[in-house]
CSV table of C-alpha atoms in Angstrom, one decimal:
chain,number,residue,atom,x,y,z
A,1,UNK,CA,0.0,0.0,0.0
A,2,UNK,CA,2.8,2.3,0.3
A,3,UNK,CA,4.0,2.7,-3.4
A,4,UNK,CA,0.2,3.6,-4.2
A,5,UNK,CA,-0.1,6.3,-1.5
A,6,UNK,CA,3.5,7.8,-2.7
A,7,UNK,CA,2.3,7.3,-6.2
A,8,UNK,CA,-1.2,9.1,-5.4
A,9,UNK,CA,0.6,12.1,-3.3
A,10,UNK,CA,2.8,12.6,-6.5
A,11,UNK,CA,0.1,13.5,-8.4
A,12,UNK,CA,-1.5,15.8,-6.0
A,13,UNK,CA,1.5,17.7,-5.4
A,14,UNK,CA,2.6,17.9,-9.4
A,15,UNK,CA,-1.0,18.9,-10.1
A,16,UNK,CA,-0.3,22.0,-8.0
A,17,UNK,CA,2.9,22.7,-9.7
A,18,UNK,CA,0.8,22.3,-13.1
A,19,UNK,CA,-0.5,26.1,-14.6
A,20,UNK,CA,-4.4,26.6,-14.1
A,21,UNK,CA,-6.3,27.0,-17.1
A,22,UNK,CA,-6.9,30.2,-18.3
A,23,UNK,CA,-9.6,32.3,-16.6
A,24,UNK,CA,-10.9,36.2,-15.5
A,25,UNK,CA,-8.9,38.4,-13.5
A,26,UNK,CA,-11.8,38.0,-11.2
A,27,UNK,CA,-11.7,34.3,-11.2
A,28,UNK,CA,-8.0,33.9,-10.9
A,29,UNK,CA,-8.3,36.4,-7.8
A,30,UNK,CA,-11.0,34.2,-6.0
A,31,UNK,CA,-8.8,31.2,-6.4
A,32,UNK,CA,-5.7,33.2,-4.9
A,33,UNK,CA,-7.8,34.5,-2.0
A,34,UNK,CA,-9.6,30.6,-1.4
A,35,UNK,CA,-5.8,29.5,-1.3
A,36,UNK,CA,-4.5,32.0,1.4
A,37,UNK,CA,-6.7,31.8,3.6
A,38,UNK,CA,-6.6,27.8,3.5
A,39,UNK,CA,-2.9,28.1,4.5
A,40,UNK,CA,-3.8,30.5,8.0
A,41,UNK,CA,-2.7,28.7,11.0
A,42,UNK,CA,-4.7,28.2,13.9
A,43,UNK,CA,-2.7,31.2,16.2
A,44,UNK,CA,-3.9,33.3,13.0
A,45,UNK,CA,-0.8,33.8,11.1
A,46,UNK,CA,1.0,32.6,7.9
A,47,UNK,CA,4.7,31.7,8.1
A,48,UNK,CA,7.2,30.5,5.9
A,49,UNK,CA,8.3,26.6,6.2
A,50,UNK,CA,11.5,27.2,4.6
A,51,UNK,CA,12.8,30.5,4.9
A,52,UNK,CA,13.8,31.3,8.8
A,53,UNK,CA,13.5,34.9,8.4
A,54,UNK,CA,9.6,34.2,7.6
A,55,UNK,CA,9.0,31.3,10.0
A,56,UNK,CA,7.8,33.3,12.9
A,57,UNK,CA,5.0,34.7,10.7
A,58,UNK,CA,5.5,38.3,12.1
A,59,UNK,CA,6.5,39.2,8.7
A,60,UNK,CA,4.1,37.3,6.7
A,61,UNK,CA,1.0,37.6,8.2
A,62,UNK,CA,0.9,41.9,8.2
A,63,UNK,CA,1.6,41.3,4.3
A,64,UNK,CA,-0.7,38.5,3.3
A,65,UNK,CA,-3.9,39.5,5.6
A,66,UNK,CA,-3.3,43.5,3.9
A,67,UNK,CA,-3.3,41.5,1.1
A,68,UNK,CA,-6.6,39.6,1.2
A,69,UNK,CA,-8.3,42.4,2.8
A,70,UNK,CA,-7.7,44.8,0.2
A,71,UNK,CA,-8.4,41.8,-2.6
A,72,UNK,CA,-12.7,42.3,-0.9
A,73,UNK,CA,-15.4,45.1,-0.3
A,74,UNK,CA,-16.9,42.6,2.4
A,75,UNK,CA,-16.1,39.5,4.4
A,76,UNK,CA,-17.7,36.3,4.8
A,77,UNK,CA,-18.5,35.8,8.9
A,78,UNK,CA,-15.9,33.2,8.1
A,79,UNK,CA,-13.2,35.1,6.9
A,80,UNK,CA,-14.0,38.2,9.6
A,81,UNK,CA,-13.1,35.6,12.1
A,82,UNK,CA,-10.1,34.6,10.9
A,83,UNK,CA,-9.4,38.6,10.1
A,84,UNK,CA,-9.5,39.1,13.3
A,85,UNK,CA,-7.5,35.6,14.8
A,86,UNK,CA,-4.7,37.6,12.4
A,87,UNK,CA,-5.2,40.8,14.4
A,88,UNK,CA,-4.9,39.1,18.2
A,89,UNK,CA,-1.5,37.1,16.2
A,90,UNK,CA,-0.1,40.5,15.2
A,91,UNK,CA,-0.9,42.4,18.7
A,92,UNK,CA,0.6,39.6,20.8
A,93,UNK,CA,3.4,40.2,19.2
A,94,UNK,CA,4.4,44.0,19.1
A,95,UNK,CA,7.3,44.9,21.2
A,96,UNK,CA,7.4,47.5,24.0
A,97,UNK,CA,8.0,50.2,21.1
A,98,UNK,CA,5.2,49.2,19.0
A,99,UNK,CA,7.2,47.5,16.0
A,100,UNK,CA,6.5,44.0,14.8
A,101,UNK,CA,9.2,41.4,13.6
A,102,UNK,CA,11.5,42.1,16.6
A,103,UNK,CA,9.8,39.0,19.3
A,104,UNK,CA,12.6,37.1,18.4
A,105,UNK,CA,16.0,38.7,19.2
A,106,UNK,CA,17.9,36.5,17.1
A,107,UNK,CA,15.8,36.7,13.8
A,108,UNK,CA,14.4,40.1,13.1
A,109,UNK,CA,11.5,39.7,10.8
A,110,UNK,CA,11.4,43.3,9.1
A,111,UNK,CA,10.5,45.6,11.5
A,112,UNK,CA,9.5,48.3,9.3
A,113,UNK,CA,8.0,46.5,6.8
A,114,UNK,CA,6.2,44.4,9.2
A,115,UNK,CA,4.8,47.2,11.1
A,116,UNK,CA,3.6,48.9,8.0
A,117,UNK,CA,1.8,46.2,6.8
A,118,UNK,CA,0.0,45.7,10.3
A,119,UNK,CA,-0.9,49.3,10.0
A,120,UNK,CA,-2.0,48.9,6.9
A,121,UNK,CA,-4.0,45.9,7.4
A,122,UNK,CA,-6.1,47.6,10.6
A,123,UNK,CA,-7.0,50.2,8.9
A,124,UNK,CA,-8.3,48.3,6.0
A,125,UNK,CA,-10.4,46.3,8.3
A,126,UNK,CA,-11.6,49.0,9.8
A,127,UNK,CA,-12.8,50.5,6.6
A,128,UNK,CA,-14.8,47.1,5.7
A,129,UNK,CA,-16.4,47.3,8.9
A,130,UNK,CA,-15.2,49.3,12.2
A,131,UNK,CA,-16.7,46.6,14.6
A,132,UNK,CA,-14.5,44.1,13.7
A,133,UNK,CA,-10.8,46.5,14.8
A,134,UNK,CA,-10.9,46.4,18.7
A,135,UNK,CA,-8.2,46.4,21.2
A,136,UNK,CA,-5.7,46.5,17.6
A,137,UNK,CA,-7.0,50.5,17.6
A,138,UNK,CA,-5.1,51.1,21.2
A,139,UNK,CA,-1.9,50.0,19.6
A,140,UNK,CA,-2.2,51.6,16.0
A,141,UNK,CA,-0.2,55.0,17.9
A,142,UNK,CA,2.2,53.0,18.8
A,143,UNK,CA,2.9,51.7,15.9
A,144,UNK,CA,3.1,54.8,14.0
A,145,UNK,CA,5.4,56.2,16.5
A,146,UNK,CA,8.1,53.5,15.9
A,147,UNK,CA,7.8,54.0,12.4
A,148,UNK,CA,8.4,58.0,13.0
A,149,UNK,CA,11.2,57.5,15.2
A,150,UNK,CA,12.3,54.6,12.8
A,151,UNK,CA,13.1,57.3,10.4
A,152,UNK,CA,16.7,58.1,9.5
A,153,UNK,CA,16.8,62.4,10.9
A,154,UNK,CA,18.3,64.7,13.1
A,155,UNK,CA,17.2,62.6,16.1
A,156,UNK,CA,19.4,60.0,14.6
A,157,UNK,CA,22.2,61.7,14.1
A,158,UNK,CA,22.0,62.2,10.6
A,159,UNK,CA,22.4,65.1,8.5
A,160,UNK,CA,20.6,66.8,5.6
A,161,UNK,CA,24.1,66.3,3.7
A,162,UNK,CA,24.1,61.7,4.2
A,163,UNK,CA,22.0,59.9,1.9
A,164,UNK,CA,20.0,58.1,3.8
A,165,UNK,CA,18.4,60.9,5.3
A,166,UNK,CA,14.4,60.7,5.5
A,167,UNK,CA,14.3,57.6,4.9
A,168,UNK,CA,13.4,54.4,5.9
A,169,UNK,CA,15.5,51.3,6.3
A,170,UNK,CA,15.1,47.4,7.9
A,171,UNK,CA,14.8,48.7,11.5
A,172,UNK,CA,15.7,51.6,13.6
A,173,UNK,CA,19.6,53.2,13.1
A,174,UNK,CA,21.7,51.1,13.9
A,175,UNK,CA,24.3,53.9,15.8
A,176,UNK,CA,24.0,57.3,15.5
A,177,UNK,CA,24.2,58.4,11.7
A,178,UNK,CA,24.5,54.7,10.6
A,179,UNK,CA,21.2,53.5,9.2
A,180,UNK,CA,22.5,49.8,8.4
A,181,UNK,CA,20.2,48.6,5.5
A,182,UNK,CA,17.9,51.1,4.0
A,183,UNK,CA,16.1,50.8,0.9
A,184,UNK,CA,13.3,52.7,-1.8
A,185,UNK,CA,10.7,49.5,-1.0
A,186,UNK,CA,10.8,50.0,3.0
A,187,UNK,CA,10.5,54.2,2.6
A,188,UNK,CA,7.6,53.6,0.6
A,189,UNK,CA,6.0,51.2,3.0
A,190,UNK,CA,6.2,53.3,5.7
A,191,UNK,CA,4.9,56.1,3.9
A,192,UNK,CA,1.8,54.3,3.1
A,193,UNK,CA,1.1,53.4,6.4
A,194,UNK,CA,1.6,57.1,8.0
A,195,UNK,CA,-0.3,58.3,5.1
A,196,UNK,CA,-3.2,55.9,5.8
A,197,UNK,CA,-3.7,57.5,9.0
A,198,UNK,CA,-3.5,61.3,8.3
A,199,UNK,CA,-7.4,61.4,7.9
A,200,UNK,CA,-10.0,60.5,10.7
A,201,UNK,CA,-9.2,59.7,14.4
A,202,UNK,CA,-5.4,59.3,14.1
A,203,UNK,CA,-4.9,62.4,11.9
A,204,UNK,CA,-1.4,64.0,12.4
A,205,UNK,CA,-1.3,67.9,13.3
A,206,UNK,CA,0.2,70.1,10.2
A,207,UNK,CA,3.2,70.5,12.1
A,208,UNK,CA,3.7,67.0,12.9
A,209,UNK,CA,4.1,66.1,9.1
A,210,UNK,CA,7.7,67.3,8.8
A,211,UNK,CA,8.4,63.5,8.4
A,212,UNK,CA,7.0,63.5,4.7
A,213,UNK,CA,9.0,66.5,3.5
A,214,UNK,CA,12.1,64.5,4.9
A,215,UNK,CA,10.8,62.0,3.0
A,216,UNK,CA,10.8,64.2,-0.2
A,217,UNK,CA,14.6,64.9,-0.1
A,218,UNK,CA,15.2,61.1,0.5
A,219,UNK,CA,13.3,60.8,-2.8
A,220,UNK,CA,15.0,63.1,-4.5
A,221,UNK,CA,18.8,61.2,-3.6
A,222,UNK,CA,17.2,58.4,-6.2
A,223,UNK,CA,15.1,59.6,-8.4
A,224,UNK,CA,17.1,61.2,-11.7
A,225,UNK,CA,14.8,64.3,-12.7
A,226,UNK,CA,15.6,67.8,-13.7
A,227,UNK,CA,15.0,69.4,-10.3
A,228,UNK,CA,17.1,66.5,-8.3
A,229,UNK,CA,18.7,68.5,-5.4
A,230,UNK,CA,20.9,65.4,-4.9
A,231,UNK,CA,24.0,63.2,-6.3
A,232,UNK,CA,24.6,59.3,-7.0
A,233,UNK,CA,26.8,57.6,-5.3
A,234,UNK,CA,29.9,55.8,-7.0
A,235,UNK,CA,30.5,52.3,-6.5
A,236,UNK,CA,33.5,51.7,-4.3
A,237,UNK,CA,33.4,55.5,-3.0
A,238,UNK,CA,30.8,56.6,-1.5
A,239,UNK,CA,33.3,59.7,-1.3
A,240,UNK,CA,33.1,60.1,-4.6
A,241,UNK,CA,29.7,61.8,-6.0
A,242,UNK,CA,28.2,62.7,-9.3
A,243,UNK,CA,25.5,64.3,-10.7
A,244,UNK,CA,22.1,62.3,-11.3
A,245,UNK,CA,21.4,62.4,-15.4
A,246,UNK,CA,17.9,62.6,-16.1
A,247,UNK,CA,15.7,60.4,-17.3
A,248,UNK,CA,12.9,60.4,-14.4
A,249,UNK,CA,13.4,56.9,-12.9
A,250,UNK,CA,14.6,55.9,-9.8
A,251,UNK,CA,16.8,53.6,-8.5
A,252,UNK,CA,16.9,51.4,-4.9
A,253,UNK,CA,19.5,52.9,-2.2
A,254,UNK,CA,22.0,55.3,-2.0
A,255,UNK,CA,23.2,53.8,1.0
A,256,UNK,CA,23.2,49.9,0.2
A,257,UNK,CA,25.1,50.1,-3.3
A,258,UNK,CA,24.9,46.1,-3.8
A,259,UNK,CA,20.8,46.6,-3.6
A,260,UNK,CA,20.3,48.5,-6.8
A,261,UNK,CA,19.3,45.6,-9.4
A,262,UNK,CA,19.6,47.9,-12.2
A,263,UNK,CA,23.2,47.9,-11.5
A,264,UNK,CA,25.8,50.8,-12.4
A,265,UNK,CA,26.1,51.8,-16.0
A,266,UNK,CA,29.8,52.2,-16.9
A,267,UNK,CA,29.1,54.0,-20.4
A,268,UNK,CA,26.5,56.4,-18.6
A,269,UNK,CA,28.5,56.5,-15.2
A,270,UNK,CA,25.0,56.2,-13.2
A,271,UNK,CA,23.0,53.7,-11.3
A,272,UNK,CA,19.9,52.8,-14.0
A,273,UNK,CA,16.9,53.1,-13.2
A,274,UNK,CA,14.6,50.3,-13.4
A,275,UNK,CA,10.6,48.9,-13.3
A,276,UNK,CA,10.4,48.2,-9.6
A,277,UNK,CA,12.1,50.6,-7.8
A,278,UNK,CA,10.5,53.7,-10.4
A,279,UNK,CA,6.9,51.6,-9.4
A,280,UNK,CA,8.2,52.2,-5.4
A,281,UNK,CA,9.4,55.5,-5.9
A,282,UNK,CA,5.9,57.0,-7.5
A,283,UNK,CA,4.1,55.3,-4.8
A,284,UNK,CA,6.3,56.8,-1.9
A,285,UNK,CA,6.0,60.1,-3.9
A,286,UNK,CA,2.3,59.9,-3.5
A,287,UNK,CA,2.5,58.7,-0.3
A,288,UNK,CA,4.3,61.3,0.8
A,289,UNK,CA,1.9,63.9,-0.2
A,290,UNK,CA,2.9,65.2,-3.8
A,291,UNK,CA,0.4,66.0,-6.1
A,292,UNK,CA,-0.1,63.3,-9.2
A,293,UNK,CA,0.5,66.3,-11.8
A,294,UNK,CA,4.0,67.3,-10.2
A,295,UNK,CA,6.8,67.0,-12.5
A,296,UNK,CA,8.2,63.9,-10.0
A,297,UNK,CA,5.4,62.3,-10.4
A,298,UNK,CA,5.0,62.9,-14.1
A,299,UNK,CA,8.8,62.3,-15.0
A,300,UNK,CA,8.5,58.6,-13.2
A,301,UNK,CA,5.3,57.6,-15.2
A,302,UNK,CA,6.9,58.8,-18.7
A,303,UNK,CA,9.6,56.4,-17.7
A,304,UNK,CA,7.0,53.8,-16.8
A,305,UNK,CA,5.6,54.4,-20.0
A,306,UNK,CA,8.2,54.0,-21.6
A,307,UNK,CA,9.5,50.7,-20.5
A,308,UNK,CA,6.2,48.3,-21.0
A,309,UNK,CA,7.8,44.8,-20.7
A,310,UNK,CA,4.9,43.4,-18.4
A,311,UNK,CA,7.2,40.5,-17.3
A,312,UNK,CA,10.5,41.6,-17.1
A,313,UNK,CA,11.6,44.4,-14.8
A,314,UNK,CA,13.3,46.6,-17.6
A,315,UNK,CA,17.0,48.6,-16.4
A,316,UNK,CA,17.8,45.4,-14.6
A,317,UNK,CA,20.8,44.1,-16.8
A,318,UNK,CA,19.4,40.5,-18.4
A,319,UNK,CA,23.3,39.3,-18.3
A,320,UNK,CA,24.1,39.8,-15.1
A,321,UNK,CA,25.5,36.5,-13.0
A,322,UNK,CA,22.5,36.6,-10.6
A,323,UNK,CA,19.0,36.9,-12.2
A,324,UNK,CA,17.8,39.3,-10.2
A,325,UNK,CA,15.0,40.6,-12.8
A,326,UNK,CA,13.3,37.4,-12.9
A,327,UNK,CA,13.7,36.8,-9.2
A,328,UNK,CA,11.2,40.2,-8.6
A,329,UNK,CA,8.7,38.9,-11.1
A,330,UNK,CA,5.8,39.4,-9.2
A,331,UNK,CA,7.1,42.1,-7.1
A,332,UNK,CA,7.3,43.9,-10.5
A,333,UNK,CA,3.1,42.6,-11.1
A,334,UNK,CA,2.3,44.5,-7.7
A,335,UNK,CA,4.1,47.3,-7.7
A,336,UNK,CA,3.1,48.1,-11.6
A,337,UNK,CA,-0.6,47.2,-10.8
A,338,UNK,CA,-0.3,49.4,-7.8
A,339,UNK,CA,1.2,52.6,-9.9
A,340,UNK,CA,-1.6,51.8,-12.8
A,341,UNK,CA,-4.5,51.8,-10.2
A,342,UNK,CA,-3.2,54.4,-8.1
A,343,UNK,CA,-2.7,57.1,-11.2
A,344,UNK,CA,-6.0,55.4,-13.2
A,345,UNK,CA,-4.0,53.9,-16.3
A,346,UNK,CA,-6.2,52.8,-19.0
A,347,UNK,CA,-8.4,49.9,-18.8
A,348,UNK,CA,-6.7,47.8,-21.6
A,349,UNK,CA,-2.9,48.2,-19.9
A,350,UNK,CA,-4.5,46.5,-16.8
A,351,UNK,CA,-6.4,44.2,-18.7
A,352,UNK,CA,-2.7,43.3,-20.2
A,353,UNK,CA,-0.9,42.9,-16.5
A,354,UNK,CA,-3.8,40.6,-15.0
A,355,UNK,CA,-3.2,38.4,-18.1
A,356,UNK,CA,0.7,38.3,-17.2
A,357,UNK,CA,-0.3,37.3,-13.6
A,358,UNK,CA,-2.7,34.9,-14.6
A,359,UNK,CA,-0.6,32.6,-16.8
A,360,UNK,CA,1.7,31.5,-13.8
A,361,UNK,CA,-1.5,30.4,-11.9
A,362,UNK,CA,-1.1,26.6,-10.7
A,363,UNK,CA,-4.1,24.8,-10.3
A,364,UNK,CA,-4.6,24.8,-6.5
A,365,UNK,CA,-4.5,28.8,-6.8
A,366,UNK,CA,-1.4,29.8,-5.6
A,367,UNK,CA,1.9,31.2,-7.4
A,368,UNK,CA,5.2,30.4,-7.3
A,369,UNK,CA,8.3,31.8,-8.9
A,370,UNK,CA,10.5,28.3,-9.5
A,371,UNK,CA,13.0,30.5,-11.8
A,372,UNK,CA,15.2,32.4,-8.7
A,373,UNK,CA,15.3,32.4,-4.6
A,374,UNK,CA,17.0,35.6,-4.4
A,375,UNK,CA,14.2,37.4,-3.5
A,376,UNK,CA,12.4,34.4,-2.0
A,377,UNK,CA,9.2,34.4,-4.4
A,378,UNK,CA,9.8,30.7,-4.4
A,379,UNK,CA,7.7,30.8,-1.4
A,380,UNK,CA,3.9,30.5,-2.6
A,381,UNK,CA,2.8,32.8,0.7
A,382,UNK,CA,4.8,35.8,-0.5
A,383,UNK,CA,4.3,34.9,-4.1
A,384,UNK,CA,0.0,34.5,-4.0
A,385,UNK,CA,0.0,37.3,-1.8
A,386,UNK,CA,1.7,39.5,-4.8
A,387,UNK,CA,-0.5,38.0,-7.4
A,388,UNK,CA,-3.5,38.9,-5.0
A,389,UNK,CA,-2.3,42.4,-4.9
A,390,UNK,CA,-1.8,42.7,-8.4
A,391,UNK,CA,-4.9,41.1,-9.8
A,392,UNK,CA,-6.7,43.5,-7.1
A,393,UNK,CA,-5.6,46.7,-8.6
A,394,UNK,CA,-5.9,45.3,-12.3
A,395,UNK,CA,-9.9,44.9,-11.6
A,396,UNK,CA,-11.9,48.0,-12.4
């Protein structure tokens, strides 16, 4: 009986590796949804069973329940409960300063990211139905303030003159003036969450939104438009500056030269700017409060426009040693579907990126990306829970 049950389990799991057949953006986003919240644990949270750094499910769970609950305009009674099981997983685990991903001392579990997300994910629950948020709405202040104090200022001992000034980065800084990692994708995340709560009960006072013009001159270090106030980086010398040559994209970080996947362009002595990281940048441009007709804005959509490849990040260099543009394939889906949504691109260019998502459907629902670990969307979790953001903001 054994070579029958190995036999039979065979087939079940290649039948999930198989692609589904083709189907709506609306269908393809009900089988996504039906599929994450099958995986939900009993505490409430998703985790990763092969990547430590998402085992804890600190990480995972802010991300795919933001995920689910933006994919919906309602929730089952079903799904509300298990909404909220999330919610009591993510609570129970915020540290004394409000930031999630830190329970564990020896793994962190993005801090910023993962406090963003939870942010994010209240206050989308509380817009599909206030009842549901309770005890998670004495906690959303402290959760904004580690994000505030998370970013890289004065009270960090960094000046207007370093890089990574107003941005974000994995976690707090490190020392004073030393940010450690520090990225495009976290600024942005943390922008979205402050931003979701500058209307209603958590508003910020004017004064208090200093953060977002900081966050402005951070955006300017990587975006290469006409009115950059700011130089690039040279590999190797970080003494060593240049002028930003304009084209309107942006790149990654300033500050963590190895993180740019566009790489540094020896002909045009510049880092490139690429798909995902101009996606991030107009996002954390909106999200830090500048107007959709401001020549930032504008400059990073003509570049957009210009590069179209739906399934390939273009600016990141297709010869490189490490494919690092098919390793963000559907990192590239959500931010692009997030941009098009956000700024109301026409219906047909949307209509074009669900179909991109679609085709790597497997037949259980989920996505995977088998092509490239680097950016570990070879687990389904974070990989459905892209596709579920992208086929959200492809759907009218």
């Amino acid at each position: 009986m054994v070579r029958p049950l190995l036999l039979l389990l065979s087939i079940i799991n290649s039948s999930a590796l198989h692609p589904a057949e083709a189907t709506s953006p609306q269908q393809a986003l009900t089988r996504a949804v039906d599929n994450l919240w099958s995986q939900q644990h009993d505490d409430g949270s998703w985790s990763s069973e092969q990547y430590a750094v998402l085992r804890s499910g600190q990480a995972l769970t802010p991300f795919v329940l933001h995920a689910l609950l933006g994919s919906t305009d309602s929730l089952s009674t079903e799904n509300a409960e298990k909404a909220q099981l999330a919610m009591r997983f993510i609570i129970e685990h915020l540290d004394a300063d409000g930031a999630l991903g830190r329970s564990d001392p020896d793994i962190l579990e993005y801090p910023v990211y993962s406090t963003a997300y939870a942010i994010l994910a209240i206050e989308r629950l509380r817009a599909l139905d206030p009842s549901l948020v309770g005890i998670e709405s004495e906690h959303v202040l402290s959760m904004r303030t580690f994000l505030l104090n998370a970013q890289f200022d004065g009270d960090d001992g960094f000046t207007t003159a370093m890089a990574a000034f107003g941005g974000w980065g994995f976690n707090i800084a490190q020392q004073p003036g030393e940010s450690g990692h520090m990225d495009l994708a976290h600024t942005r995340r943390a922008l979205q969450a402050l931003r979701t709560m500058q209307s209603g009960i958590y508003a910020l006072a004017d004064y208090d939104l200093i953060y977002s013009y900081h966050a402005q001159q951070f955006l300017r270090v990587l975006q290469k438009q006409s009115t950059a106030l700011a130089v690039q980086p040279l590999p190797e010398s970080a003494e060593t500056i240049m002028s930003s040559p304009f084209d309107g994209g942006f790149y990654f970080s300033p500050v963590v030269l190895a993180a740019n996947k566009g790489r540094f362009d020896e002909e045009e002595n510049q880092w490139r700017s690429y798909a995902t990281a101009t996606c991030d940048g107009i996002l954390a441009l909106l999200a830090a409060g500048v107007p959709k007709d401001d020549e930032r804005v504008t400059a990073a959509v003509g570049w957009l426009k210009k590069y179209t490849n739906l399934d390939y990040p273009q600016g990141v260099p297709t010869d490189h040693p490490e494919p690092w543009g098919e390793a963000i394939r559907f990192y590239h889906y959500a931010a692009r579907a997030e941009v098009y949504r956000a700024l109301d691109f026409p219906p047909a260019e949307r209509d074009a990126l669900a179909a991109a998502v679609i085709k790597h459907q497997r037949t259980d629902g989920s996505f995977v990306n088998t092509v490239s670990p680097l950016m570990k969307e070879d687990e389904p979790l974070l990989a459905t829970a892209l596709a579920v953001v992208a086929l959200t903001h492809c759907l009218p």
